[in-house]
Short mmCIF file of C-alpha atoms (C1' of nucleotides) in Angstrom, two decimals:
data_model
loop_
_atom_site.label_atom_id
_atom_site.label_comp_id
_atom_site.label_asym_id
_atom_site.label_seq_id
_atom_site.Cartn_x
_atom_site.Cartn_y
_atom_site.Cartn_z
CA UNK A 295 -27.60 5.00 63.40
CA UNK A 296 -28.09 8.71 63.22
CA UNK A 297 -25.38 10.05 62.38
CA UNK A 298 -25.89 13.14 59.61
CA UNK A 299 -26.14 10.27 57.38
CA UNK A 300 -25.25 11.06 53.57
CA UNK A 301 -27.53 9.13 51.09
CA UNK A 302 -26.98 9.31 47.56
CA UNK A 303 -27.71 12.83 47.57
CA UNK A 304 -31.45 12.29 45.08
CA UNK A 305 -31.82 15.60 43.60
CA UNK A 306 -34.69 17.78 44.40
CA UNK A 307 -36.64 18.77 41.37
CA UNK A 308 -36.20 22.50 41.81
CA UNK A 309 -32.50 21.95 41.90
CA UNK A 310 -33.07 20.32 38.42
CA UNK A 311 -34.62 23.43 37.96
CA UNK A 312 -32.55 25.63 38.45
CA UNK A 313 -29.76 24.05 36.60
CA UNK A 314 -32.54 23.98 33.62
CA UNK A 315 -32.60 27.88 33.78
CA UNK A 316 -29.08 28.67 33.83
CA UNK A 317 -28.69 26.77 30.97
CA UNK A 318 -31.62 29.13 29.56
CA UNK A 319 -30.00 32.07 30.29
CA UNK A 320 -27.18 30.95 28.90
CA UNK A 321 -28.37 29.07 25.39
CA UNK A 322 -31.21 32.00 24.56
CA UNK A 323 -28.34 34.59 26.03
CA UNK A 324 -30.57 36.30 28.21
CA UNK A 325 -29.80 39.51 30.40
CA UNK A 326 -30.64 41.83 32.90
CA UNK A 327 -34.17 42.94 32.09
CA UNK A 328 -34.91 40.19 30.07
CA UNK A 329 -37.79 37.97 31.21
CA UNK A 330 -38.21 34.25 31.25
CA UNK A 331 -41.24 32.66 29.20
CA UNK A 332 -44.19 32.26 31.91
CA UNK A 333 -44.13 29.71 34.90
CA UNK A 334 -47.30 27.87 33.46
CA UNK A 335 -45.08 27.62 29.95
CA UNK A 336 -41.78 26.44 31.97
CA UNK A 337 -43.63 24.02 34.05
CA UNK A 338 -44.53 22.55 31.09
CA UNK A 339 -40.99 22.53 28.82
CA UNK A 340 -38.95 21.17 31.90
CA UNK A 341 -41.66 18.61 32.75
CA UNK A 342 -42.22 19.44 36.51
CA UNK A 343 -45.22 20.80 38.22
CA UNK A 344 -45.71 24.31 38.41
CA UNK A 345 -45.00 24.16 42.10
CA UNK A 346 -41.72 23.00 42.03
CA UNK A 347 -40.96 25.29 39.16
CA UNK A 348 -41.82 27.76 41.57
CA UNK A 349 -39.65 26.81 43.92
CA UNK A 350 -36.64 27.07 41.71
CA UNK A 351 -37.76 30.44 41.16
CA UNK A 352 -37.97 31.94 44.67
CA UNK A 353 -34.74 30.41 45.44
CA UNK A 354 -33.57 32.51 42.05
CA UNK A 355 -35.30 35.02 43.27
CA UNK A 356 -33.44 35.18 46.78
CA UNK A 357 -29.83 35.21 45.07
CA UNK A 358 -31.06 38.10 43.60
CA UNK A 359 -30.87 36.59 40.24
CA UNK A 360 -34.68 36.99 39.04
CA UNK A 361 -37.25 39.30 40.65
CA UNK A 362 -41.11 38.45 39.91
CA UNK A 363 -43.91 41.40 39.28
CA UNK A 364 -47.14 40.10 39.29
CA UNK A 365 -49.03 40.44 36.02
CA UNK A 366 -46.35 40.50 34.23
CA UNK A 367 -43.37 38.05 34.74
CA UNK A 368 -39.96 37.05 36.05
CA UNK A 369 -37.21 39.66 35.10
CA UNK A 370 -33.32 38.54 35.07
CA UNK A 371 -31.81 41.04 37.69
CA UNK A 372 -28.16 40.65 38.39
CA UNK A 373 -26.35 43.52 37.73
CA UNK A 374 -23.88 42.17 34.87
CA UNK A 375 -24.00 39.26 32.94
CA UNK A 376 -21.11 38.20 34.77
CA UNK A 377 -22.88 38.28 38.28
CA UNK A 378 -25.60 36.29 37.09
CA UNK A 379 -23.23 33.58 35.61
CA UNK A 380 -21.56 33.29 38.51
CA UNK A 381 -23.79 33.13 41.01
CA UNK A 382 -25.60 31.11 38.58
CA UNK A 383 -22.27 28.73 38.18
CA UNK A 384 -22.96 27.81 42.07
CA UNK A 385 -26.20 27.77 42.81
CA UNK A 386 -27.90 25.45 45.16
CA UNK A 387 -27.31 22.90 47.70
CA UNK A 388 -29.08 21.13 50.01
CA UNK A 389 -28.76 20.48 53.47
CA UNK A 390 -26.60 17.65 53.10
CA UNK A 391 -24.44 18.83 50.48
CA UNK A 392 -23.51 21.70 52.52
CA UNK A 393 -22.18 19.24 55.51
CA UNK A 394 -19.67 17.90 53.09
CA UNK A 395 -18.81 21.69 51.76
CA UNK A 396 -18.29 22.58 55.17
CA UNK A 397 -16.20 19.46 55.71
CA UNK A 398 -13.55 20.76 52.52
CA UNK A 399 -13.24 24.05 54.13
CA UNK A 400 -12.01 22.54 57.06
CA UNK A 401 -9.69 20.50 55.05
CA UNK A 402 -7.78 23.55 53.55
CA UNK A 403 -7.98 25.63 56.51
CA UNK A 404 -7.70 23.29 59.48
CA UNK A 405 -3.72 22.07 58.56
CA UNK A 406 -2.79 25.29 57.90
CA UNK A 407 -4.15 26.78 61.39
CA UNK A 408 -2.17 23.74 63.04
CA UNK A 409 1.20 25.08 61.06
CA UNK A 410 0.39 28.84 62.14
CA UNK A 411 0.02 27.43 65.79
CA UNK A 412 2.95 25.84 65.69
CA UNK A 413 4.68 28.49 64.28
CA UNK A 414 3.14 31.28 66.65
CA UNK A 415 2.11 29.22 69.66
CA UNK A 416 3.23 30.57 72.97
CA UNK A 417 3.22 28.84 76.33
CA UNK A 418 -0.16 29.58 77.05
CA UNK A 419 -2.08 28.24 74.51
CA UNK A 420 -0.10 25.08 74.46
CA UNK A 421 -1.25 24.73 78.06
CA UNK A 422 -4.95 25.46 77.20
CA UNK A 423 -4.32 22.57 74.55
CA UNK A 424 -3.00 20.21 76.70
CA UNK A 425 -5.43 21.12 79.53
CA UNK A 426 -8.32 19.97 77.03
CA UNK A 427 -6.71 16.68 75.84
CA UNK A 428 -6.55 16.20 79.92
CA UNK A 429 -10.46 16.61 80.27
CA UNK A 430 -10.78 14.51 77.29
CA UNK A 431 -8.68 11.59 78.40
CA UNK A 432 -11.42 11.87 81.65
CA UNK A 433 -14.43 11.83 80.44
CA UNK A 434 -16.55 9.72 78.27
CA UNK A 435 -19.81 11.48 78.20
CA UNK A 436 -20.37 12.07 74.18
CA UNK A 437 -22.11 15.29 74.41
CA UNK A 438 -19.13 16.51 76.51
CA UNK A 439 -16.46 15.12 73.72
CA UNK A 440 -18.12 16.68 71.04
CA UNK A 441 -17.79 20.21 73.36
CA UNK A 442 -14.24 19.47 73.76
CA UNK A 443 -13.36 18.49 70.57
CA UNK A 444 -15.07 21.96 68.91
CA UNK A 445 -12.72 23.68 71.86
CA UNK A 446 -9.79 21.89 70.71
CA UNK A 447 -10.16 22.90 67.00
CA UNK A 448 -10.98 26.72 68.43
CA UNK A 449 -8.20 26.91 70.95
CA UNK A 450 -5.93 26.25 68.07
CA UNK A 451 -7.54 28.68 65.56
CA UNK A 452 -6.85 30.94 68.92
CA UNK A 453 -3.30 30.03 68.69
CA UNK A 454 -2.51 31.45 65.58
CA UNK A 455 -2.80 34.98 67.31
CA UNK A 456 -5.18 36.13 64.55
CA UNK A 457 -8.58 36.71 65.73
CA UNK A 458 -10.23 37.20 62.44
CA UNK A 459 -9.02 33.06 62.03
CA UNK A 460 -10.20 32.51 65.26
CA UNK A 461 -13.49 33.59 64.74
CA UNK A 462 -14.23 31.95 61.46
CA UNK A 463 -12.70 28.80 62.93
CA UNK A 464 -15.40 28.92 65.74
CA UNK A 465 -18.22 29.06 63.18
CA UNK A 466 -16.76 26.73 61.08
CA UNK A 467 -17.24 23.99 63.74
CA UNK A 468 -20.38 24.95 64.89
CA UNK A 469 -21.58 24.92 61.31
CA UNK A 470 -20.51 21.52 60.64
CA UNK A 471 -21.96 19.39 63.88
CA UNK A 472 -25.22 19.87 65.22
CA UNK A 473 -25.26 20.00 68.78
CA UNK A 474 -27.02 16.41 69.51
CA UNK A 475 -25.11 14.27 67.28
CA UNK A 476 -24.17 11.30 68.82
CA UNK A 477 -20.97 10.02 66.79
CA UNK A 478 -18.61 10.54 70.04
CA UNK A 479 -20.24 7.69 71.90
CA UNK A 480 -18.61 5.25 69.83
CA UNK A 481 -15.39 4.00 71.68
CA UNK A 482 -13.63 3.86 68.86
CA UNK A 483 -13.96 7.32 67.85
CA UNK A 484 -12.87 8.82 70.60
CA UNK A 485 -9.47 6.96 71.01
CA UNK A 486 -9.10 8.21 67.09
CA UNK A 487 -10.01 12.01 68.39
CA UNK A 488 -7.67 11.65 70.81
CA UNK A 489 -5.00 10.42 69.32
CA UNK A 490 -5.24 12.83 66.63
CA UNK A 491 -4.95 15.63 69.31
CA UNK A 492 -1.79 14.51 71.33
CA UNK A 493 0.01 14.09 67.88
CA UNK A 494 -1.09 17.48 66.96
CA UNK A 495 -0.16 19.22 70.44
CA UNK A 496 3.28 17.61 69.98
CA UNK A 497 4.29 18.87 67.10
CA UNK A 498 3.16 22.65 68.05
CA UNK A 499 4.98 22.24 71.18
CA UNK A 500 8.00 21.62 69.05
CA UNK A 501 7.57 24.26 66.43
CA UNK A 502 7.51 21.56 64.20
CA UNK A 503 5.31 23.52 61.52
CA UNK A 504 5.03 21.09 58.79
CA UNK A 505 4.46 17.97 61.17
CA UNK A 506 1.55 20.26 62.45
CA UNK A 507 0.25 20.38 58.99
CA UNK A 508 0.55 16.68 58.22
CA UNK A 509 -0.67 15.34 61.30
CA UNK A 510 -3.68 17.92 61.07
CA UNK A 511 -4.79 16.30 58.04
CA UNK A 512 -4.21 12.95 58.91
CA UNK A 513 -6.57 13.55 61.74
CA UNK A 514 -9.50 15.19 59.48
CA UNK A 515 -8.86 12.55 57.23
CA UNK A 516 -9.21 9.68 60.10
CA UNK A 517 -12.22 12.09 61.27
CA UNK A 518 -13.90 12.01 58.09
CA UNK A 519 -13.90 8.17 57.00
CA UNK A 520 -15.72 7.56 61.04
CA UNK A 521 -18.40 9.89 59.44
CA UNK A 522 -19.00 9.07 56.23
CA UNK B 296 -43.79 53.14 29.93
CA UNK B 297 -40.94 50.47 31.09
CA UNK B 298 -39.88 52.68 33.98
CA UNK B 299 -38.37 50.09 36.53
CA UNK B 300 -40.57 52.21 39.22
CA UNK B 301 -41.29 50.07 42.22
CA UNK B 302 -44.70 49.85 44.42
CA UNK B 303 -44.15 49.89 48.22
CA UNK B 304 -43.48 46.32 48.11
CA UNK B 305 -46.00 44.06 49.36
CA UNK B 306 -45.25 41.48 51.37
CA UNK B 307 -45.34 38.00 50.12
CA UNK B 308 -46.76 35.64 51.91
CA UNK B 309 -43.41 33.27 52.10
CA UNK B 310 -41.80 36.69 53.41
CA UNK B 311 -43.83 36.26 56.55
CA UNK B 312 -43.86 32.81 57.01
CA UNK B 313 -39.88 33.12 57.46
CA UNK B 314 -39.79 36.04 60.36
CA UNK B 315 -42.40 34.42 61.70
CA UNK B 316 -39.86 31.06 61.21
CA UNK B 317 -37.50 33.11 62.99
CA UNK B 318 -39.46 34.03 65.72
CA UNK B 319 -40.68 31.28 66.55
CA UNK B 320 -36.87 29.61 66.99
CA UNK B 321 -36.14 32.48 68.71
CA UNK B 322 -39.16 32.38 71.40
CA UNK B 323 -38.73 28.51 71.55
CA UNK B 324 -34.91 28.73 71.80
CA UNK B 325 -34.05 26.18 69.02
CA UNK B 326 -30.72 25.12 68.34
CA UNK B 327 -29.20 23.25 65.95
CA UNK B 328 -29.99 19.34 65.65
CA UNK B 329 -33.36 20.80 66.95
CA UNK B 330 -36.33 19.76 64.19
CA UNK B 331 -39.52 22.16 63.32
CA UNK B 332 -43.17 21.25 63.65
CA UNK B 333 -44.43 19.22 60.68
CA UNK B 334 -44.66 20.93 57.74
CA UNK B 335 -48.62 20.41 57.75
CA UNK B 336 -48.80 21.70 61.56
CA UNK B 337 -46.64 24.79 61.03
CA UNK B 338 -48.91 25.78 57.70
CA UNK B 339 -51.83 25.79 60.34
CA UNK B 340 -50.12 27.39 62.88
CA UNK B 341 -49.14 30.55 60.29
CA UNK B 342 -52.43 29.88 58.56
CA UNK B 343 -50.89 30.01 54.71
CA UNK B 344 -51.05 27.01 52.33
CA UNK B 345 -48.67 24.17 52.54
CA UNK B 346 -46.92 25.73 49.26
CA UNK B 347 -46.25 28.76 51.08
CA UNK B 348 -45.12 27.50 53.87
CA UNK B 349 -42.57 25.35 52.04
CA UNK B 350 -41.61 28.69 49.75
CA UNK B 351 -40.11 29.89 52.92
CA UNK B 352 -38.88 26.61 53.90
CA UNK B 353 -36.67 26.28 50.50
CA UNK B 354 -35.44 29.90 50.79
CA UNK B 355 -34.37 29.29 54.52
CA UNK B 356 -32.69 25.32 53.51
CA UNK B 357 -30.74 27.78 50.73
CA UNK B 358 -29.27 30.17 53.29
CA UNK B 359 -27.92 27.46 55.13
CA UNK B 360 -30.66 27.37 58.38
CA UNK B 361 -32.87 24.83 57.94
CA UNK B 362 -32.14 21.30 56.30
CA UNK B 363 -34.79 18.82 54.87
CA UNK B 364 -34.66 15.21 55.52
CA UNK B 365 -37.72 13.03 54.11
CA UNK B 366 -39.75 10.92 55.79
CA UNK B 367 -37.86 12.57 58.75
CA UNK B 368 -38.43 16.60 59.49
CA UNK B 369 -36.64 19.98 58.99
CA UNK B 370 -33.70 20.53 61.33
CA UNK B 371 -32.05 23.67 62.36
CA UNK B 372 -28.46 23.54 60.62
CA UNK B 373 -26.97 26.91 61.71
CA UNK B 374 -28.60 29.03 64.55
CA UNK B 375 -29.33 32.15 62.51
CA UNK B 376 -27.12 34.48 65.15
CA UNK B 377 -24.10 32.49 64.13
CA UNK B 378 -24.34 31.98 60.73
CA UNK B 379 -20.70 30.95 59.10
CA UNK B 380 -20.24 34.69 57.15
CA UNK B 381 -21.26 36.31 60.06
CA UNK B 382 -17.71 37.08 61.02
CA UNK B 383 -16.45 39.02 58.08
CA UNK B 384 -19.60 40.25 57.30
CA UNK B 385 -20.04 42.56 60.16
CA UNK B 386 -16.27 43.76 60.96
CA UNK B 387 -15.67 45.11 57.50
CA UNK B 388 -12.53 47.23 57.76
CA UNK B 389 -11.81 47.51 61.39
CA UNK B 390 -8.55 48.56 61.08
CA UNK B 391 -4.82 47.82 59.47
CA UNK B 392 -4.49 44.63 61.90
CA UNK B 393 -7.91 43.43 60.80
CA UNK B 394 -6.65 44.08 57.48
CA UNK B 395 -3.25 42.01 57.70
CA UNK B 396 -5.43 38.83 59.38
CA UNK B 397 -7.86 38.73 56.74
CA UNK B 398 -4.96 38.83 54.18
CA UNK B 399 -3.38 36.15 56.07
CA UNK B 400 -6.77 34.09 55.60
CA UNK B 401 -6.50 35.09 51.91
CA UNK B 402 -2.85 33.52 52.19
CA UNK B 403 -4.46 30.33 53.41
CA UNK B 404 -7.11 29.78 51.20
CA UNK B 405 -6.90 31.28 47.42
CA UNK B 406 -3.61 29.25 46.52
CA UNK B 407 -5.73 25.67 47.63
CA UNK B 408 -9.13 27.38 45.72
CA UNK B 409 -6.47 27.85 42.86
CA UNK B 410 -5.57 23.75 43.17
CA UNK B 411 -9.37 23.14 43.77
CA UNK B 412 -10.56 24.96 40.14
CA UNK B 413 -7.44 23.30 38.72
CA UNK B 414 -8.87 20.21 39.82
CA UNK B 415 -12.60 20.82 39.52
CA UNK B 416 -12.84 23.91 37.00
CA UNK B 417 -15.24 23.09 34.19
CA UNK B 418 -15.24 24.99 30.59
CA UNK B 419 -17.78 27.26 31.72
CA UNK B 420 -16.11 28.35 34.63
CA UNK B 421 -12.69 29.16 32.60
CA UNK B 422 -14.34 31.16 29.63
CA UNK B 423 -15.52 33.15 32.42
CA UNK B 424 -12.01 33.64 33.84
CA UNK B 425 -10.88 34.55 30.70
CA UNK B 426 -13.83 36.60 30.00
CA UNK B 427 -12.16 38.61 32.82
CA UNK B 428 -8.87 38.60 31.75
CA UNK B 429 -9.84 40.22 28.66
CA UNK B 430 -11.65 43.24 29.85
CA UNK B 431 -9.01 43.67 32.67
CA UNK B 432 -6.62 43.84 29.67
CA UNK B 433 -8.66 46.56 28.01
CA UNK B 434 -9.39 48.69 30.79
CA UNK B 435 -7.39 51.23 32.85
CA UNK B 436 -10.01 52.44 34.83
CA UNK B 437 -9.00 52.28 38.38
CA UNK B 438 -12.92 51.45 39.77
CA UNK B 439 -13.25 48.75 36.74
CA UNK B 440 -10.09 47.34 37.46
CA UNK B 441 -10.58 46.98 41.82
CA UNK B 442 -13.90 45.22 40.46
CA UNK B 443 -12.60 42.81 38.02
CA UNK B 444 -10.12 41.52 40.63
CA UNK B 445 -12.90 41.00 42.51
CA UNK B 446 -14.87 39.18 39.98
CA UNK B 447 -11.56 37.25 38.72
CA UNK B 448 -11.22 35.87 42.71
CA UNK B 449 -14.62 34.86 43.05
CA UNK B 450 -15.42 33.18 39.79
CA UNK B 451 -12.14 31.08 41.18
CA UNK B 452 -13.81 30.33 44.04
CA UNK B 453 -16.70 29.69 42.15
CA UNK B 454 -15.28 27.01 39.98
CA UNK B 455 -14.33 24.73 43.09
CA UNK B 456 -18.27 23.74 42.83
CA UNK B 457 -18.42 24.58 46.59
CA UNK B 458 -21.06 27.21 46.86
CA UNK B 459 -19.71 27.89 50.83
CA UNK B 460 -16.32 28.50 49.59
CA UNK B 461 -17.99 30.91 47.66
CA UNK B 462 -19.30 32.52 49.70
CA UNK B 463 -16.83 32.95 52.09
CA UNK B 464 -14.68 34.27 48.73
CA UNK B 465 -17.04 36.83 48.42
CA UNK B 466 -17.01 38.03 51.85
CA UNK B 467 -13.26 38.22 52.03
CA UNK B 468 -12.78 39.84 49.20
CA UNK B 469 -15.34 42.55 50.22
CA UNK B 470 -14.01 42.61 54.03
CA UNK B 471 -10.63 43.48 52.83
CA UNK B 472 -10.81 46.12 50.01
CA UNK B 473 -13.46 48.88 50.40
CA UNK B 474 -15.47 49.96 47.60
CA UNK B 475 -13.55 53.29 46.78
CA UNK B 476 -10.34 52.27 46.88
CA UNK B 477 -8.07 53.33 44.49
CA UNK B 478 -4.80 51.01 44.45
CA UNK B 479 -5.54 50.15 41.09
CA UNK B 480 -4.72 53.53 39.71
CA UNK B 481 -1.05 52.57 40.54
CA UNK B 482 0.14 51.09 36.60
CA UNK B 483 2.52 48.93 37.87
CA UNK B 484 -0.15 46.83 40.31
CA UNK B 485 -2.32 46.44 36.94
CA UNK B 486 0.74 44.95 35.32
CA UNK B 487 1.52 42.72 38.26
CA UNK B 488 -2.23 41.73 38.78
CA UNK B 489 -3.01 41.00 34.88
CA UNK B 490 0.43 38.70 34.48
CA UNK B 491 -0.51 37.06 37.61
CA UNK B 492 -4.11 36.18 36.85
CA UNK B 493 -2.68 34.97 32.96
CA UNK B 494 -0.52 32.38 35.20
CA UNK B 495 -3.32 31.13 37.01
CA UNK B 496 -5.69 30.95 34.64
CA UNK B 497 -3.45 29.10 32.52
CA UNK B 498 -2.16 26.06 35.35
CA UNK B 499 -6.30 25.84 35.63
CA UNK B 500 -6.70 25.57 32.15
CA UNK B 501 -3.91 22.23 32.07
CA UNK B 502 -5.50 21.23 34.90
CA UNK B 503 -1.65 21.65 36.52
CA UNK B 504 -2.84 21.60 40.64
CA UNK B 505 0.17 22.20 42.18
CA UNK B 506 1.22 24.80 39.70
CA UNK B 507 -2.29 27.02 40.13
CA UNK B 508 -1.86 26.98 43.86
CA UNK B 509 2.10 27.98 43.31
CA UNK B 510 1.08 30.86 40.74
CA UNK B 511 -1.67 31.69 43.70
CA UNK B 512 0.56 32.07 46.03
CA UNK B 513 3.42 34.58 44.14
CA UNK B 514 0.35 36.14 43.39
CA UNK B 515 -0.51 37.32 46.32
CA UNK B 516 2.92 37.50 47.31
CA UNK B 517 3.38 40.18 45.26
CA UNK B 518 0.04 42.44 45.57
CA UNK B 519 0.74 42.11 49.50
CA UNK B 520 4.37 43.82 48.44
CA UNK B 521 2.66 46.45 46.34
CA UNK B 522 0.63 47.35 49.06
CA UNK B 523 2.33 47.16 52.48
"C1'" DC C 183 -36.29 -11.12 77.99
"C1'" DT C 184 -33.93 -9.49 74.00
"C1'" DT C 185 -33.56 -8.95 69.19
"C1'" DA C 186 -35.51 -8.90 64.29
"C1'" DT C 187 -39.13 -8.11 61.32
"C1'" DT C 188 -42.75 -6.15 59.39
"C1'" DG C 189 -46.28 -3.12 58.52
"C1'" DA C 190 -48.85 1.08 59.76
"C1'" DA C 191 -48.31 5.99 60.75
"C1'" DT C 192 -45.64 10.12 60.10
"C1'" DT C 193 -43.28 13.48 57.33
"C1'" DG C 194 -41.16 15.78 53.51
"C1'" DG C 195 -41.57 15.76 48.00
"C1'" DT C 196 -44.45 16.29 43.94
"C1'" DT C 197 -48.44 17.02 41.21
"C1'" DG C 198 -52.89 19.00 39.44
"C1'" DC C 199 -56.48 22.10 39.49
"C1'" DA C 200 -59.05 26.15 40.88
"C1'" DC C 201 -59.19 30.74 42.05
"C1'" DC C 202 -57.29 35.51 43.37
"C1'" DA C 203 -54.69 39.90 42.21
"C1'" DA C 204 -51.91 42.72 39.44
"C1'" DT C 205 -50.68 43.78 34.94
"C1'" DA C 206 -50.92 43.82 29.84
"C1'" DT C 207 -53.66 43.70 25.66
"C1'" DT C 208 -57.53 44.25 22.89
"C1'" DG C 209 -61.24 46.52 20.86
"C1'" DA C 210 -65.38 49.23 20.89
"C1'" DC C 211 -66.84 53.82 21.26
"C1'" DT C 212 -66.38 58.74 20.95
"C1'" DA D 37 -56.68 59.07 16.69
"C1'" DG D 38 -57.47 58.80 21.56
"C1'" DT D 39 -60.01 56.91 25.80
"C1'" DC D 40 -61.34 53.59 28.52
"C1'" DA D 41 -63.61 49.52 29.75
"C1'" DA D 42 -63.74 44.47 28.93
"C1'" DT D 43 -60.75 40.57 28.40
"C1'" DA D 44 -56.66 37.82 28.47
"C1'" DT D 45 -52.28 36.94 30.50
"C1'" DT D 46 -49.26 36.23 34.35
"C1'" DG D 47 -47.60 35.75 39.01
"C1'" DG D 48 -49.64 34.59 43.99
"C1'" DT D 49 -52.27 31.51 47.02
"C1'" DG D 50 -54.98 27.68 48.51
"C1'" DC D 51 -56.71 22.79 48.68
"C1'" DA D 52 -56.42 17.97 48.17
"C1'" DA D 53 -54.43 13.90 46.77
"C1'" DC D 54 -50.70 10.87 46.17
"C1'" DC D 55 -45.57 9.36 46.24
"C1'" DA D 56 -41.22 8.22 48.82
"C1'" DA D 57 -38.33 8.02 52.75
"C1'" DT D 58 -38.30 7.50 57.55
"C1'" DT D 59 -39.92 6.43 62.11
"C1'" DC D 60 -41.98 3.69 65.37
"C1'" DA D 61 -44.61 0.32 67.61
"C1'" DA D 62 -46.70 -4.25 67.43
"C1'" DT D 63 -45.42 -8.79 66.78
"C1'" DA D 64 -42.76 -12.78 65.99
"C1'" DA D 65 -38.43 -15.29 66.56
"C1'" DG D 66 -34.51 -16.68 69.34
#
DNA sequence: CTTATTGAATTGGTTGCACCAATATTGACT
DNA sequence: AGTCAATATTGGTGCAACCAATTCAATAAG
């Protein structure tokens, strides 16, 4: 078991934080060029030690939300109010929390790539698709799945003829699964992948646009409940 | 004296410890899945405090590089030469056919953002929207307007509670209309953008998902029409 | 010999205190 | 009043200890 496991997600204290400050900003209705009471004072009103206060603070600091002088104190920077709200209305997440973020953008865009492939596919993308599912059928060498699978996924982005789609779908997937991870060794899995795949191919190869969509999701979907 | 006059900008200490982060994946050629030297090692190695050290560390989990697993080690997430923005970052405005793909990404996402907020959206997020609605109602300023229906798009995508959808909101809206431009000088297009935003807003507001991602969608149906 | 278990070692998370460095404030002196 | 030096305040850094989750190896059980 190593998968990129998902606990309960325990929040960090900054992130408590952070979430303490916006609602600062917001309750004392602070603004650009205001400055926050001092990080000795904070530490002590939100309960935390002055390091993790601190913390919460660079991070603020980074969005270009706050910016510290020494000697003095931390400013509010955004621009407008409604910057600082919004970036405020975001802010933070972990590590983990991004695998799953990363995981709904793939969710809207992914089914909707596999429509505009099926729409737009020519010949030779098709083949490239089917070439892939070939390899995959071959092999059962997990780091070599995982490299096929991310292929699969781009080679369709490809097919939509738009490159700006490709690219994004390329970082997309490398975003979303480190390198090492193990999860195609399980048999199981891969049969799913596969599966997935061949439906997917078949319904681009008949311009069938909104089976495309469906059986996109279905497979993300299938995809998804392995991880998690 | 309050001038806002900044001194040459001293480094921070954190500020270091992250190129020399950087360098040091670089020179070791770590990937992702690959994990850093202990925290207590690497504050050695760069010979800064622990707190420093994990300054940096915070800032870089934040951006989406590193990730933080107790009891466990920090792990490279995204190399930082493909980071997921990275491709609409650097092509900004390459052209009319950049300009019709990164629509047609636009087309893809904002309607299912739209259905997300509906879904998600929390009161905070739709005074903001409203907020926006109201000074977009009061203005006629061509510059105010372009950047209110900038502001409108991302506080949507802001509301979804996914700070990488976000992001990537941010980055398409920036990719695809310049700073100068001046299509919002055109009365008509102020009309058509105002009534559309009211829609949306108000299918978020009654939490109505499929209707927010249908208003979406004529949305941008029609500002694509008002400007090809 | 393989598989569980358990307990020590490792590693990130948090806290407290002390001290440094830049800035702001006070107050004595002219 | 105005100047300027002493003092207090505030962010920046370092050190050390302890907590909590994870890893890993020694050991026991089968």
């Amino acid at each position: 078991m190593q998968d990129t496991a998902q606990k309960p997600a325990p929040e960090r204290a900054y992130e408590a934080v952070i979430a303490k400050i916006r609602v600062m900003i917001e309750e004392k209705n602070l603004g650009p060029g205001d400055t926050l009471p001092p990080e000795r004072q904070l530490a002590e009103i939100f309960n935390v030690s002055r390091h993790s206060l601190r913390e919460a603070i660079r991070v603020l600091q980074e969005k270009g939300v706050l910016s510290a002088r020494q000697g003095s104190g931390n400013y509010i920077q955004s621009a407008t109010r409604g910057d600082l709200m919004r970036t405020l209305a975001v802010t933070t997440n972990t590590g983990s929390r991004r695998a799953l973020e990363i995981f709904q953008l793939r969710e809207i865009m992914e089914p909707q790539l596999a429509a505009l492939a099926a729409e737009m596919g020519e010949a030779r993308h098709i083949e490239m698709l089917e070439a892939i599912l070939d390899k995959q059928g071959q092999t059962s060498d997990g780091i070599e799945l995982r490299k096929l699978d991310h292929e699969f996924h781009e080679t369709l982005a490809a097919a939509t003829g738009n490159a700006t789609l490709y690219e994004l779908a390329q970082n997309i997937n490398r975003s979303l699964l480190p390198p090492k991870t193990k999860i195609y060794d399980n048999r199981e899995r891969q049969v799913i992948s596969l599966e997935g795949h061949k439906r997917i191919v078949d319904a681009i190869k008949n311009k069938d646009v909104e089976g495309a969509k469906a059986e996109m999701r279905a497979h993300i979907a299938r995809v998804k409940s392995t991880v998690f």
